[in-house]
């Protein structure tokens, strides 16, 4: 395959002393080819005309790496590429295979992105596309052709253009009319494809009636497609000739016999598939599939998988998913790891894939390896990776780099290899289906090492947007990036990534929402700046965080309101609590009262507390409000009211101490659970008993105070020295006793030290 493709390579002269080489990355995305020139110099200009694209740069000291276009043939709609010097500028001149609409854009990192669309793409039914997929239709006129359907003519134009260019370069000689007599023999020997006759299922599988996902009856196993149709040709049978394919196209165009045209199209579809021209194979095979040709249904699906159009492939392969290992693995490659109908991959599937023609084998093996990694099936992922590596030869694709890195991490191998990291960084900076996965890998590295793989990594993570047909795998990758952003202090951008993921991939909405809420809750436990960022994100993304899910735990609303109440932000507290049900009225009242108290409005706080539900928190706020108003009797009454309601809180005893109601202090303390009694409160209650006329420390308090001998001794001395001792100095006494303890430890440590004292 690679040897045959090489005949189309055009050598572009590059100056040996070029100061900078600009890589031109290429890839296929189903209905369009994409070229990306990363980190392009400023002031570049682009123009298109007559199947040409010219990108001009202001200086001449640039070279271009065109291997993706010329050697690897990753952009099927680009015929050739070369550098051209025009005065003081140097241009990259691209020749296209069609009158294709072109769309250009520039990324945040100044990368040039060029999308080349089909001139007249096939209109697909929603059923063929699958749920939610967007159909991109290029605005190009469609010419009627009674003899050749437009999608077949597009495939023909692509092949004829390639062959014409190759003939012009003198690397291939096409057969002409005087050789027509030999074509039948060539067809029989070179296009038979392992001598397997094409069979058709008894009934049409693709029709105009839309069918819901997974609601298609399985076909009779007797009608299953023979997998040998897609097998690697043997050495005896030889490879398929490009010249033969060109002749088949010419015969197809000139024949008026409908049966012959169908046979020729059938053969062409399989031939295209075998030489790796997947878009052409899909175009031809899908036309035949619509007429009920089962072999072409499968051929079209395989071509779609290889070219990245998996939605339609999944739909058309559903009836065949139990037709043996090859069809099982093909369905798995199209459906992805999250599909419940996907068969578990095993070595049986690896063996079946090894028999598939090499150009088709590689992309399917890569897709299956990525799927296996998503389901934590590392062993089978490694097997598919090895198959893909063998099929690719020396070519290192983005998928292979991602898989290799993931397998290394799973096995515990070092992930610090600079070359491997550079490969992932390059993928992360190139728009495409694997960009999100690459960003996730680098985001995880950043979380572990706090070092960005390249300047602008966090910007790229923040700017990532998963397409509308993204999978849960894409969502999980986005989650990793969101965590990295949050940990780097770019909190709002992390939540924005999750919001975008929930919109782009609806099935991930609950998971995205849960993670976003979790990040905010964690941030509310950190430093002041981080807490305020979390509060800001809560309001900015309120619709996303709460959405339409009325059953969501209101903990995040209450926590945000509590943070705001500490600042006395009454209006924002009310906004944070909007929408909570009546069952949360007690918490709402407490937070509203706390906000009023902290905004220096104790009267309003007391009013809310009096009319709110009975709760410890509201009772504490009412007590604090009366203290702020310096109303001692109201404070005592508030404590007694709360205790009569069966409420208990250590703040009741402390407030009673401050109000100098010694018996109330003792009663409030006695009602407290043991775990709410602190050493400071023990000391206050002990001295309250002294002030109430007791002659010695109550036994229970003496036992609790014994854990701090210095404090116990000081309080015991106060009982002996009473009434001369000022018992209101308890707080000063506590500081003094703690200071004595620290000095004692300091002296003991110093006396026990050894060495020369330096």
XYZ file of C-alpha atoms in Angstrom:
758
model
C 0.000 0.000 0.000
C 2.687 2.483 1.057
C 4.780 1.593 -1.986
C 1.836 2.293 -4.273
C 0.929 5.542 -2.549
C 4.543 6.667 -2.928
C 4.151 7.018 -6.711
C 2.107 10.166 -6.099
C 4.736 11.907 -3.998
C 5.925 15.216 -5.408
C 9.298 16.344 -4.192
C 9.386 19.928 -2.932
C 12.826 21.588 -2.864
C 13.668 23.087 0.510
C 16.547 25.423 1.156
C 19.226 23.706 3.178
C 19.819 26.777 5.255
C 16.156 27.489 6.091
C 15.927 29.294 9.398
C 12.614 27.762 10.463
C 10.562 24.776 9.350
C 6.783 25.113 9.575
C 5.025 21.742 9.914
C 1.849 21.385 7.869
C -0.300 18.874 9.706
C -3.103 17.104 7.895
C -5.998 14.864 8.849
C -9.374 13.653 7.639
C -12.618 14.434 9.465
C -15.209 12.623 7.379
C -16.809 15.368 5.359
C -13.768 17.636 5.244
C -9.958 17.582 5.173
C -8.124 19.749 7.696
C -4.677 21.330 7.418
C -3.063 23.061 10.403
C 0.112 25.163 10.455
C 0.821 25.624 14.183
C 2.356 28.799 15.564
C 2.453 30.473 12.156
C 4.308 33.789 11.786
C 2.268 36.968 11.976
C 0.948 38.775 8.869
C 0.283 35.631 6.863
C -2.177 35.949 3.977
C -4.313 33.353 2.231
C -6.052 33.283 -1.155
C -8.020 30.622 -3.036
C -8.872 30.261 -6.727
C -9.182 27.553 -9.397
C -8.517 24.576 -7.148
C -5.559 26.387 -5.605
C -4.845 27.622 -2.071
C -1.921 29.988 -1.524
C -0.685 30.865 1.974
C 1.875 33.691 1.797
C 4.351 34.619 4.533
C 6.151 37.979 4.777
C 9.681 36.524 4.795
C 11.503 33.941 2.703
C 13.364 32.096 5.447
C 10.708 29.445 5.997
C 10.686 25.784 4.983
C 7.648 23.526 5.112
C 7.310 19.959 6.387
C 4.784 18.486 3.931
C 5.116 14.808 4.833
C 1.511 14.591 6.067
C 0.320 15.720 2.618
C 2.829 14.224 0.214
C 4.002 11.028 1.862
C 1.287 10.024 4.305
C -1.584 11.321 2.124
C -3.556 12.378 5.187
C -5.551 15.057 3.321
C -7.453 13.303 0.543
C -8.688 16.513 -1.057
C -5.155 17.909 -1.519
C -3.428 16.720 -4.678
C -0.003 18.335 -4.233
C 1.870 20.978 -2.279
C 4.998 23.013 -2.919
C 6.834 26.138 -1.796
C 6.968 29.155 -4.118
C 9.074 32.329 -3.747
C 7.380 35.562 -4.836
C 9.594 38.578 -4.364
C 10.128 39.072 -0.638
C 7.561 36.495 0.400
C 7.456 32.734 0.473
C 4.197 30.934 -0.235
C 2.827 27.459 0.277
C 0.843 26.502 -2.841
C -1.719 23.709 -2.489
C -3.458 22.044 -5.449
C -6.846 20.474 -4.721
C -8.519 17.479 -6.343
C -11.870 19.247 -6.636
C -13.593 22.618 -6.735
C -13.870 22.342 -2.967
C -15.207 25.093 -0.688
C -12.469 26.226 1.706
C -12.831 27.699 5.183
C -9.883 29.288 7.015
C -9.496 30.421 10.614
C -6.831 31.289 13.178
C -6.556 29.719 16.647
C -5.635 31.527 19.858
C -2.067 30.323 19.396
C -1.909 31.843 15.877
C -2.216 28.470 14.169
C -3.628 28.565 10.626
C -6.539 26.152 10.217
C -7.737 25.282 6.697
C -10.829 23.107 6.210
C -11.508 21.754 2.698
C -15.050 20.470 2.161
C -16.598 18.159 -0.419
C -17.891 20.083 -3.457
C -21.264 18.314 -3.254
C -21.537 16.118 -0.169
C -24.104 13.356 -0.031
C -27.212 14.432 1.886
C -27.677 11.960 4.737
C -30.915 11.179 6.514
C -31.047 11.781 10.282
C -31.269 8.007 10.603
C -27.927 7.543 8.825
C -26.261 10.253 10.842
C -27.385 9.038 14.244
C -28.815 11.225 16.996
C -27.481 14.745 17.321
C -24.929 14.761 14.518
C -24.604 17.945 12.526
C -24.636 17.717 8.737
C -22.207 20.155 7.116
C -23.306 21.038 3.617
C -20.935 22.907 1.365
C -22.465 25.603 -0.747
C -21.505 24.328 -4.183
C -23.756 23.746 -7.199
C -24.667 20.148 -7.959
C -24.656 19.283 -11.645
C -27.162 16.712 -12.857
C -25.677 13.689 -14.567
C -28.116 11.062 -15.826
C -25.460 8.385 -16.035
C -23.344 8.996 -12.909
C -24.632 9.783 -9.386
C -22.931 12.826 -7.894
C -21.222 10.912 -5.088
C -19.712 8.461 -7.615
C -18.541 11.321 -9.795
C -16.819 12.886 -6.770
C -14.950 9.644 -6.138
C -14.097 9.383 -9.840
C -12.799 12.953 -9.947
C -10.562 12.285 -6.992
C -9.008 9.189 -8.566
C -8.694 10.618 -12.074
C -7.044 13.771 -10.707
C -4.475 11.764 -8.796
C -3.701 9.549 -11.758
C -3.533 12.465 -14.159
C -1.019 14.221 -11.932
C 1.016 11.035 -11.569
C 1.015 10.499 -15.340
C 2.083 14.106 -15.844
C 5.050 13.445 -13.550
C 5.949 10.359 -15.586
C 5.535 7.902 -12.727
C 2.579 5.934 -14.104
C 1.200 5.095 -17.537
C -2.563 4.626 -17.821
C -4.150 2.015 -20.039
C -5.917 3.461 -23.085
C -8.575 2.233 -25.521
C -6.290 -0.045 -27.521
C -5.766 -2.099 -24.328
C -9.457 -2.588 -23.569
C -9.261 -6.207 -24.669
C -6.965 -7.031 -21.780
C -9.145 -5.428 -19.127
C -11.355 -8.438 -18.497
C -8.331 -10.544 -17.695
C -6.890 -7.850 -15.435
C -10.171 -7.535 -13.617
C -10.325 -11.274 -13.056
C -6.791 -11.523 -11.686
C -6.216 -8.256 -9.852
C -9.620 -7.141 -8.631
C -11.066 -10.489 -7.610
C -9.852 -9.798 -4.069
C -9.043 -13.301 -2.839
C -11.574 -14.783 -5.314
C -14.562 -14.238 -2.997
C -17.788 -13.779 -4.874
C -19.987 -10.975 -3.599
C -23.228 -12.154 -2.040
C -26.188 -10.057 -0.974
C -28.573 -10.422 1.980
C -32.106 -11.402 1.029
C -33.620 -8.137 2.206
C -32.488 -4.542 2.007
C -30.931 -3.308 5.256
C -30.856 0.394 4.516
C -34.015 2.122 3.381
C -35.792 5.412 3.655
C -37.628 4.528 6.884
C -35.886 6.048 9.918
C -35.102 3.518 12.624
C -34.303 4.362 16.261
C -30.928 3.386 17.703
C -30.655 -0.288 18.689
C -34.149 -1.070 17.419
C -33.051 -2.836 14.246
C -33.732 -6.550 13.989
C -30.668 -8.718 13.579
C -30.303 -10.207 10.110
C -30.409 -13.901 9.448
C -26.929 -15.281 10.087
C -27.105 -16.987 6.711
C -27.022 -13.490 5.171
C -23.946 -12.358 7.110
C -21.183 -10.909 4.969
C -18.146 -13.089 4.314
C -15.240 -11.380 6.197
C -12.787 -12.691 3.578
C -14.137 -9.994 1.259
C -12.054 -7.503 3.271
C -9.027 -9.752 3.807
C -5.455 -8.904 2.880
C -4.712 -10.192 -0.666
C -2.228 -13.057 -0.758
C 1.205 -12.671 -2.356
C 0.053 -14.869 -5.250
C -2.920 -12.672 -6.025
C -0.829 -9.533 -5.672
C -1.808 -5.966 -4.864
C -4.437 -3.930 -6.689
C -3.243 -1.835 -9.625
C -4.005 1.866 -9.730
C -4.064 1.660 -13.494
C -6.732 -1.045 -13.292
C -8.862 1.129 -11.043
C -8.576 3.980 -13.518
C -9.772 1.704 -16.316
C -12.683 0.544 -14.233
C -13.643 4.177 -13.694
C -13.460 4.852 -17.422
C -15.610 1.824 -18.199
C -18.055 2.845 -15.501
C -18.444 6.298 -17.047
C -19.042 5.143 -20.611
C -21.310 2.121 -20.127
C -25.081 2.381 -20.555
C -25.753 -1.059 -19.085
C -27.208 -0.590 -15.576
C -26.211 -4.078 -14.469
C -22.653 -3.583 -15.641
C -22.491 -0.179 -13.962
C -23.604 -1.749 -10.688
C -21.021 -4.529 -10.937
C -18.278 -2.033 -11.738
C -19.282 0.208 -8.828
C -19.338 -2.809 -6.506
C -15.814 -3.770 -7.533
C -14.570 -0.187 -7.327
C -15.884 0.227 -3.772
C -13.955 -2.813 -2.546
C -10.852 -1.789 -4.510
C -10.897 1.696 -3.000
C -11.231 0.127 0.441
C -8.204 -2.100 -0.134
C -5.900 0.728 -1.212
C -6.929 3.040 1.640
C -9.076 5.529 -0.304
C -11.763 5.419 2.358
C -13.818 8.449 1.373
C -14.075 7.172 -2.189
C -15.014 3.703 -0.916
C -17.661 5.172 1.367
C -19.105 7.335 -1.403
C -19.484 4.424 -3.822
C -20.483 1.759 -1.284
C -23.142 3.877 0.431
C -24.940 4.375 -2.899
C -25.093 0.613 -3.370
C -26.012 0.062 0.289
C -29.116 2.195 -0.145
C -30.231 -0.257 -2.817
C -29.980 -3.143 -0.355
C -26.534 -4.563 -1.086
C -25.439 -6.050 2.264
C -21.796 -6.359 1.274
C -21.764 -2.684 0.448
C -23.475 -1.835 3.736
C -20.526 -3.332 5.584
C -17.950 -1.951 3.131
C -19.372 1.555 3.533
C -19.381 1.231 7.316
C -15.769 0.082 7.424
C -14.755 2.970 5.164
C -16.658 5.407 7.391
C -14.897 4.104 10.512
C -11.487 4.467 8.876
C -12.245 8.041 7.788
C -13.682 9.088 11.163
C -17.441 9.076 10.373
C -18.523 6.623 13.065
C -22.143 7.728 13.643
C -23.424 6.357 10.336
C -21.196 3.271 10.625
C -22.682 2.415 14.009
C -26.196 2.666 12.588
C -25.576 0.536 9.519
C -23.588 -2.106 11.405
C -26.204 -2.638 14.128
C -27.955 -5.522 12.325
C -24.585 -7.193 11.686
C -23.020 -6.835 15.121
C -23.364 -10.591 15.856
C -22.060 -11.762 12.465
C -18.758 -13.083 13.769
C -15.637 -11.468 15.245
C -14.927 -9.058 12.363
C -18.382 -7.472 12.460
C -18.391 -7.467 16.266
C -15.133 -5.533 16.372
C -16.255 -3.204 13.577
C -19.403 -2.344 15.541
C -17.300 -1.815 18.676
C -14.977 0.564 16.797
C -17.954 2.575 15.531
C -20.064 2.560 18.715
C -17.322 3.378 21.214
C -16.671 2.080 24.730
C -19.897 3.340 26.320
C -22.320 1.427 24.075
C -24.165 -1.295 25.987
C -24.467 -3.531 22.902
C -20.732 -3.643 22.224
C -19.254 -7.122 22.623
C -16.335 -7.441 25.032
C -13.148 -7.469 22.988
C -10.952 -10.585 23.211
C -7.963 -12.177 21.469
C -10.473 -13.736 19.059
C -11.189 -10.246 17.741
C -7.488 -9.403 17.541
C -6.937 -12.487 15.377
C -9.835 -11.535 13.091
C -8.468 -8.014 12.650
C -5.022 -9.274 11.654
C -6.590 -10.771 8.497
C -8.080 -7.449 7.355
C -6.397 -5.534 4.543
C -3.601 -3.402 5.991
C -4.833 0.161 5.253
C -8.168 -0.672 6.915
C -6.619 -2.640 9.756
C -4.632 0.272 11.203
C -7.394 2.828 11.955
C -9.764 0.159 13.292
C -7.065 -1.252 15.586
C -6.326 2.255 16.893
C -10.013 2.910 17.601
C -10.368 -0.404 19.447
C -7.201 0.195 21.497
C -8.521 3.601 22.582
C -11.866 2.022 23.491
C -10.165 -0.713 25.523
C -8.180 1.861 27.483
C -11.415 3.667 28.348
C -12.799 0.441 29.839
C -9.539 -0.303 31.701
C -8.903 -3.405 29.570
C -5.164 -2.794 29.298
C -4.245 -6.255 28.013
C -6.495 -6.180 24.961
C -5.581 -2.511 24.379
C -1.942 -3.529 24.106
C -2.842 -6.288 21.606
C -4.729 -3.867 19.345
C -1.904 -1.342 19.715
C 0.593 -3.896 18.427
C -1.673 -4.672 15.461
C -1.940 -0.963 14.644
C 1.818 -0.480 14.977
C 2.506 -3.348 12.562
C 0.014 -1.994 10.038
C 1.369 1.565 10.225
C 4.994 0.521 9.873
C 7.209 3.551 10.479
C 4.282 5.976 10.487
C 3.527 7.383 13.963
C -0.047 8.630 14.137
C -1.601 10.764 16.839
C -3.690 7.811 17.992
C -0.591 5.614 18.362
C 1.157 8.299 20.397
C -1.850 8.648 22.721
C -2.207 4.876 23.161
C 1.518 4.359 23.732
C 1.570 7.045 26.416
C -1.519 5.619 28.142
C -0.100 2.091 28.113
C 3.133 3.401 29.605
C 1.226 5.058 32.439
C -0.808 1.910 33.112
C 2.339 -0.198 33.378
C 4.007 2.294 35.697
C 6.633 3.290 33.155
C 8.215 6.727 33.368
C 6.191 9.506 31.723
C 9.011 12.060 31.744
C 10.439 11.121 28.370
C 10.875 14.445 26.568
C 10.242 13.028 23.082
C 6.995 11.334 24.135
C 5.832 14.498 25.896
C 6.631 16.587 22.816
C 4.533 14.231 20.667
C 1.554 14.614 23.001
C 2.099 18.385 23.161
C 1.998 18.577 19.355
C -1.308 16.673 19.276
C -2.684 18.912 22.023
C -1.989 21.976 19.873
C -3.562 20.517 16.711
C -7.367 20.712 16.326
C -8.755 17.229 15.807
C -10.576 14.324 17.450
C -7.630 13.419 19.712
C -6.820 16.912 20.905
C -8.983 16.575 24.025
C -7.300 13.294 25.006
C -3.842 14.822 24.568
C -4.814 17.836 26.660
C -6.100 15.481 29.364
C -2.759 13.633 29.475
C -0.828 16.885 29.800
C -3.326 18.192 32.362
C -2.737 15.112 34.523
C 1.023 15.654 34.202
C 0.531 19.258 35.269
C -1.454 18.183 38.335
C 1.361 15.816 39.330
C 4.366 18.024 38.559
C 2.914 21.575 38.424
C 4.853 22.103 35.190
C 3.214 22.905 31.848
C 4.423 20.866 28.856
C 4.393 24.027 26.709
C 3.553 27.698 27.008
C -0.166 28.170 26.669
C -1.170 24.668 27.857
C -3.606 25.977 30.438
C -5.012 28.413 27.877
C -5.616 25.500 25.491
C -7.269 23.467 28.243
C -9.519 26.397 29.103
C -10.412 26.962 25.435
C -11.173 23.336 24.571
C -14.666 22.654 23.272
C -15.916 19.137 22.668
C -18.000 18.777 19.511
C -21.670 18.087 19.729
C -21.226 14.389 19.021
C -18.556 13.886 21.670
C -18.548 10.749 23.774
C -18.266 10.086 27.492
C -14.596 9.445 26.792
C -14.240 13.046 25.567
C -16.125 14.208 28.645
C -13.798 12.335 30.982
C -10.831 13.958 29.286
C -12.429 17.377 29.753
C -12.969 16.588 33.450
C -9.219 16.074 33.901
C -8.537 19.433 32.296
C -11.110 21.164 34.496
C -9.454 19.792 37.641
C -6.048 20.991 36.460
C -7.399 24.487 35.843
C -9.032 24.606 39.264
C -5.828 23.461 40.980
C -3.843 26.075 39.040
C -6.081 28.806 40.463
C -8.011 29.333 37.220
C -11.190 28.306 38.943
C -13.813 29.980 36.771
C -12.224 28.617 33.589
C -12.366 25.086 35.013
C -16.090 25.429 35.686
C -16.526 26.892 32.189
C -14.977 23.743 30.662
C -17.463 21.594 32.603
C -20.371 23.810 31.569
C -19.346 23.523 27.921
C -18.920 19.757 28.222
C -22.412 19.379 29.651
C -23.824 21.355 26.718
C -21.785 19.567 24.040
C -22.265 16.051 25.431
C -25.726 15.894 27.032
C -25.170 12.396 28.437
C -22.361 13.821 30.564
C -24.464 16.603 32.085
C -25.031 14.951 35.474
C -21.364 14.005 35.838
C -20.221 17.474 34.715
C -22.608 19.111 37.136
C -21.553 16.873 40.040
C -17.850 17.557 39.450
C -18.423 21.321 39.178
C -20.344 21.355 42.470
C -17.607 19.280 44.093
C -14.869 21.665 42.914
C -16.777 24.622 44.339
C -17.426 22.864 47.659
C -13.728 22.012 47.997
C -12.722 25.562 47.122
C -15.022 26.920 49.842
C -12.832 25.137 52.412
C -9.594 26.887 51.308
C -8.074 30.380 51.613
C -10.079 33.572 51.312
C -9.161 34.300 47.685
C -10.112 30.786 46.571
C -13.376 30.924 48.525
C -14.341 34.194 46.855
C -13.507 32.714 43.421
C -15.789 29.794 44.212
C -18.604 32.140 45.231
C -18.158 34.095 42.004
C -18.295 30.876 39.943
C -21.418 29.788 41.809
C -23.306 32.860 40.674
C -21.777 33.002 37.173
C -22.705 29.365 36.422
C -25.791 29.121 38.602
C -28.033 27.784 35.836
C -25.537 25.030 35.039
C -24.887 24.100 38.678
C -28.571 23.846 39.556
C -30.104 23.361 36.127
C -33.546 21.814 36.058
C -32.677 19.113 38.578
C -34.917 19.959 41.534
C -33.612 16.992 43.521
C -30.075 18.386 43.760
C -28.561 18.512 47.239
C -28.808 22.165 48.405
C -25.565 21.854 50.387
C -23.692 24.008 47.885
C -26.311 26.781 48.157
C -26.149 26.693 51.953
C -22.340 26.661 52.025
C -22.102 29.609 49.638
C -24.711 31.492 51.677
C -22.786 30.756 54.884
C -19.607 32.177 53.335
C -21.479 35.305 52.239
C -23.189 35.635 55.621
C -19.772 35.871 57.270
C -19.253 39.087 55.263
C -22.729 40.402 56.029
C -23.784 40.270 52.352
C -27.512 39.999 52.942
C -28.628 40.489 49.330
C -26.226 37.837 47.976
C -27.226 35.440 50.754
C -30.825 35.748 49.627
C -29.795 35.107 46.000
C -27.826 32.017 46.967
C -30.839 30.620 48.831
C -33.363 31.269 46.055
C -35.346 28.237 45.020
C -34.825 26.153 48.163
C -37.971 24.400 49.379
C -39.871 25.005 52.596
C -38.077 22.133 54.273
C -35.011 24.359 54.418
C -36.751 27.334 56.084
C -34.850 26.901 59.356
C -31.482 27.023 57.622
C -32.612 29.942 55.452
C -33.712 31.935 58.513
C -30.463 31.226 60.375
C -28.285 32.336 57.461
C -30.374 35.441 56.837
C -30.140 36.362 60.522
C -26.376 35.747 60.578
C -25.922 37.988 57.528
C -27.939 40.751 59.209
C -25.911 40.426 62.427
C -22.610 40.617 60.536
C -23.847 43.641 58.610
C -24.110 45.494 61.960
C -27.884 45.159 62.151
C -28.496 43.156 65.354
C -32.067 44.407 65.593
C -32.939 42.824 62.226
C -31.070 39.663 63.187
C -33.054 39.409 66.436
C -36.310 39.975 64.578
C -35.548 37.149 62.111
C -34.478 34.861 64.985
C -37.687 35.463 66.941
C -39.899 34.601 63.977
C -37.778 31.778 62.607
C -37.896 28.076 63.313
C -36.541 26.735 66.580
C -32.899 25.829 66.089
C -29.637 26.027 68.004
C -28.132 28.311 65.394
C -30.989 30.817 65.522
C -30.903 30.744 69.329
C -27.167 31.498 69.335
C -27.714 34.379 66.885
C -30.523 35.767 69.083
C -28.210 35.661 72.104
C -25.371 37.344 70.183
C -27.785 40.028 68.954
C -28.922 40.878 72.505
C -25.279 41.069 73.596
C -24.523 43.442 70.733
C -27.441 45.568 71.919
C -25.994 45.363 75.498
C -29.278 44.028 76.879
C -28.166 41.675 79.701
C -31.654 40.676 80.790
C -32.673 39.947 77.184
C -29.581 37.756 76.828
C -30.461 35.714 79.925
C -34.058 35.402 78.746
C -32.937 34.215 75.293
C -30.752 31.538 76.904
C -33.551 30.316 79.146
C -36.024 30.282 76.243
C -33.709 28.150 74.146
C -33.055 25.726 77.017
C -36.785 25.410 77.754
C -37.198 24.294 74.127
C -34.714 21.505 74.736
C -31.914 23.181 72.804
C -28.308 22.973 73.973
C -25.158 24.719 72.806
C -21.839 25.573 74.446
C -22.453 29.199 73.472
C -25.357 29.262 75.971
C -23.010 28.615 78.913
C -20.428 31.092 77.620
C -23.074 33.781 77.146
C -24.462 33.113 80.636
C -20.896 33.538 81.999
C -20.576 36.869 80.217
C -24.001 37.887 81.625
C -22.734 36.960 85.161
C -25.635 34.551 85.741
C -23.661 31.840 87.547
C -26.452 29.364 88.159
C -27.580 29.642 84.512
C -23.980 29.047 83.472
C -23.854 25.826 85.495
C -27.243 24.649 84.196
C -26.336 25.324 80.542
C -23.059 23.470 81.040
C -24.722 20.499 82.731
C -27.077 20.018 79.751
C -24.229 19.886 77.239
C -23.028 16.617 75.668
C -19.484 15.754 76.760
C -18.015 16.350 73.310
C -19.144 20.002 73.412
C -17.378 20.774 76.697
C -14.036 22.521 76.166
C -11.198 23.150 78.691
C -11.889 26.901 78.554
C -15.566 26.334 79.304
C -14.618 23.931 82.130
C -12.562 26.724 83.721
C -15.366 29.293 83.374
C -17.928 26.972 84.949
C -15.523 26.138 87.803
C -15.132 29.843 88.611
C -18.873 30.373 88.171
C -19.374 27.845 90.976
C -16.793 29.796 93.040
C -18.725 33.008 92.451
C -21.926 31.201 93.391
C -20.445 30.497 96.847
C -18.887 27.064 96.416
C -15.851 26.378 98.603
C -14.058 24.033 96.235
C -14.023 22.936 92.628
C -16.807 20.423 91.870
C -15.326 16.890 91.601
C -16.420 16.409 87.986
C -14.782 19.663 86.906
C -11.617 18.890 88.880
C -11.331 15.609 87.002
C -11.666 17.357 83.641
C -9.243 20.155 84.619
C -6.618 17.613 85.718
C -5.471 17.268 82.105
C -3.815 20.699 82.517
C -2.124 20.747 85.944
C -1.009 24.369 85.619
C -4.558 25.575 84.971
C -5.974 23.373 87.741
C -3.420 24.742 90.195
C -4.249 28.329 89.262
C -7.992 27.818 89.655
C -7.489 25.937 92.957
C -5.455 28.894 94.230
C -8.323 31.231 93.325
C -10.659 29.154 95.500
C -8.174 29.468 98.389
C -7.672 33.198 97.827
C -11.328 34.070 97.350
C -12.864 36.580 97.609
C -9.720 38.680 97.079
C -9.058 37.234 93.570
C -10.715 38.864 90.613
C -12.530 35.942 89.008
C -13.307 37.984 85.921
C -9.636 37.593 84.970
C -10.265 34.004 83.869
C -9.422 34.690 80.242
C -6.168 36.389 81.249
C -5.485 33.520 83.592
C -5.952 31.018 80.762
C -3.373 32.840 78.661
C -1.037 33.039 81.636
C -1.296 29.329 82.445
C -0.730 28.405 78.810
C 2.325 30.678 78.767
C 3.731 29.018 81.864
C 3.315 25.616 80.240
C 5.137 26.772 77.115
C 8.002 28.255 79.142
C 8.353 25.027 81.137
C 8.603 22.995 77.953
C 11.099 25.470 76.510
C 13.339 25.251 79.583
C 13.154 21.477 79.718
C 14.083 21.262 76.053
C 16.992 23.640 76.494
C 18.370 21.833 79.537
C 18.190 18.532 77.719
C 19.931 19.779 74.579
C 23.296 18.390 73.596
C 26.081 19.630 71.338
C 28.221 22.732 71.158
C 25.254 25.119 71.132
C 25.793 26.444 67.643
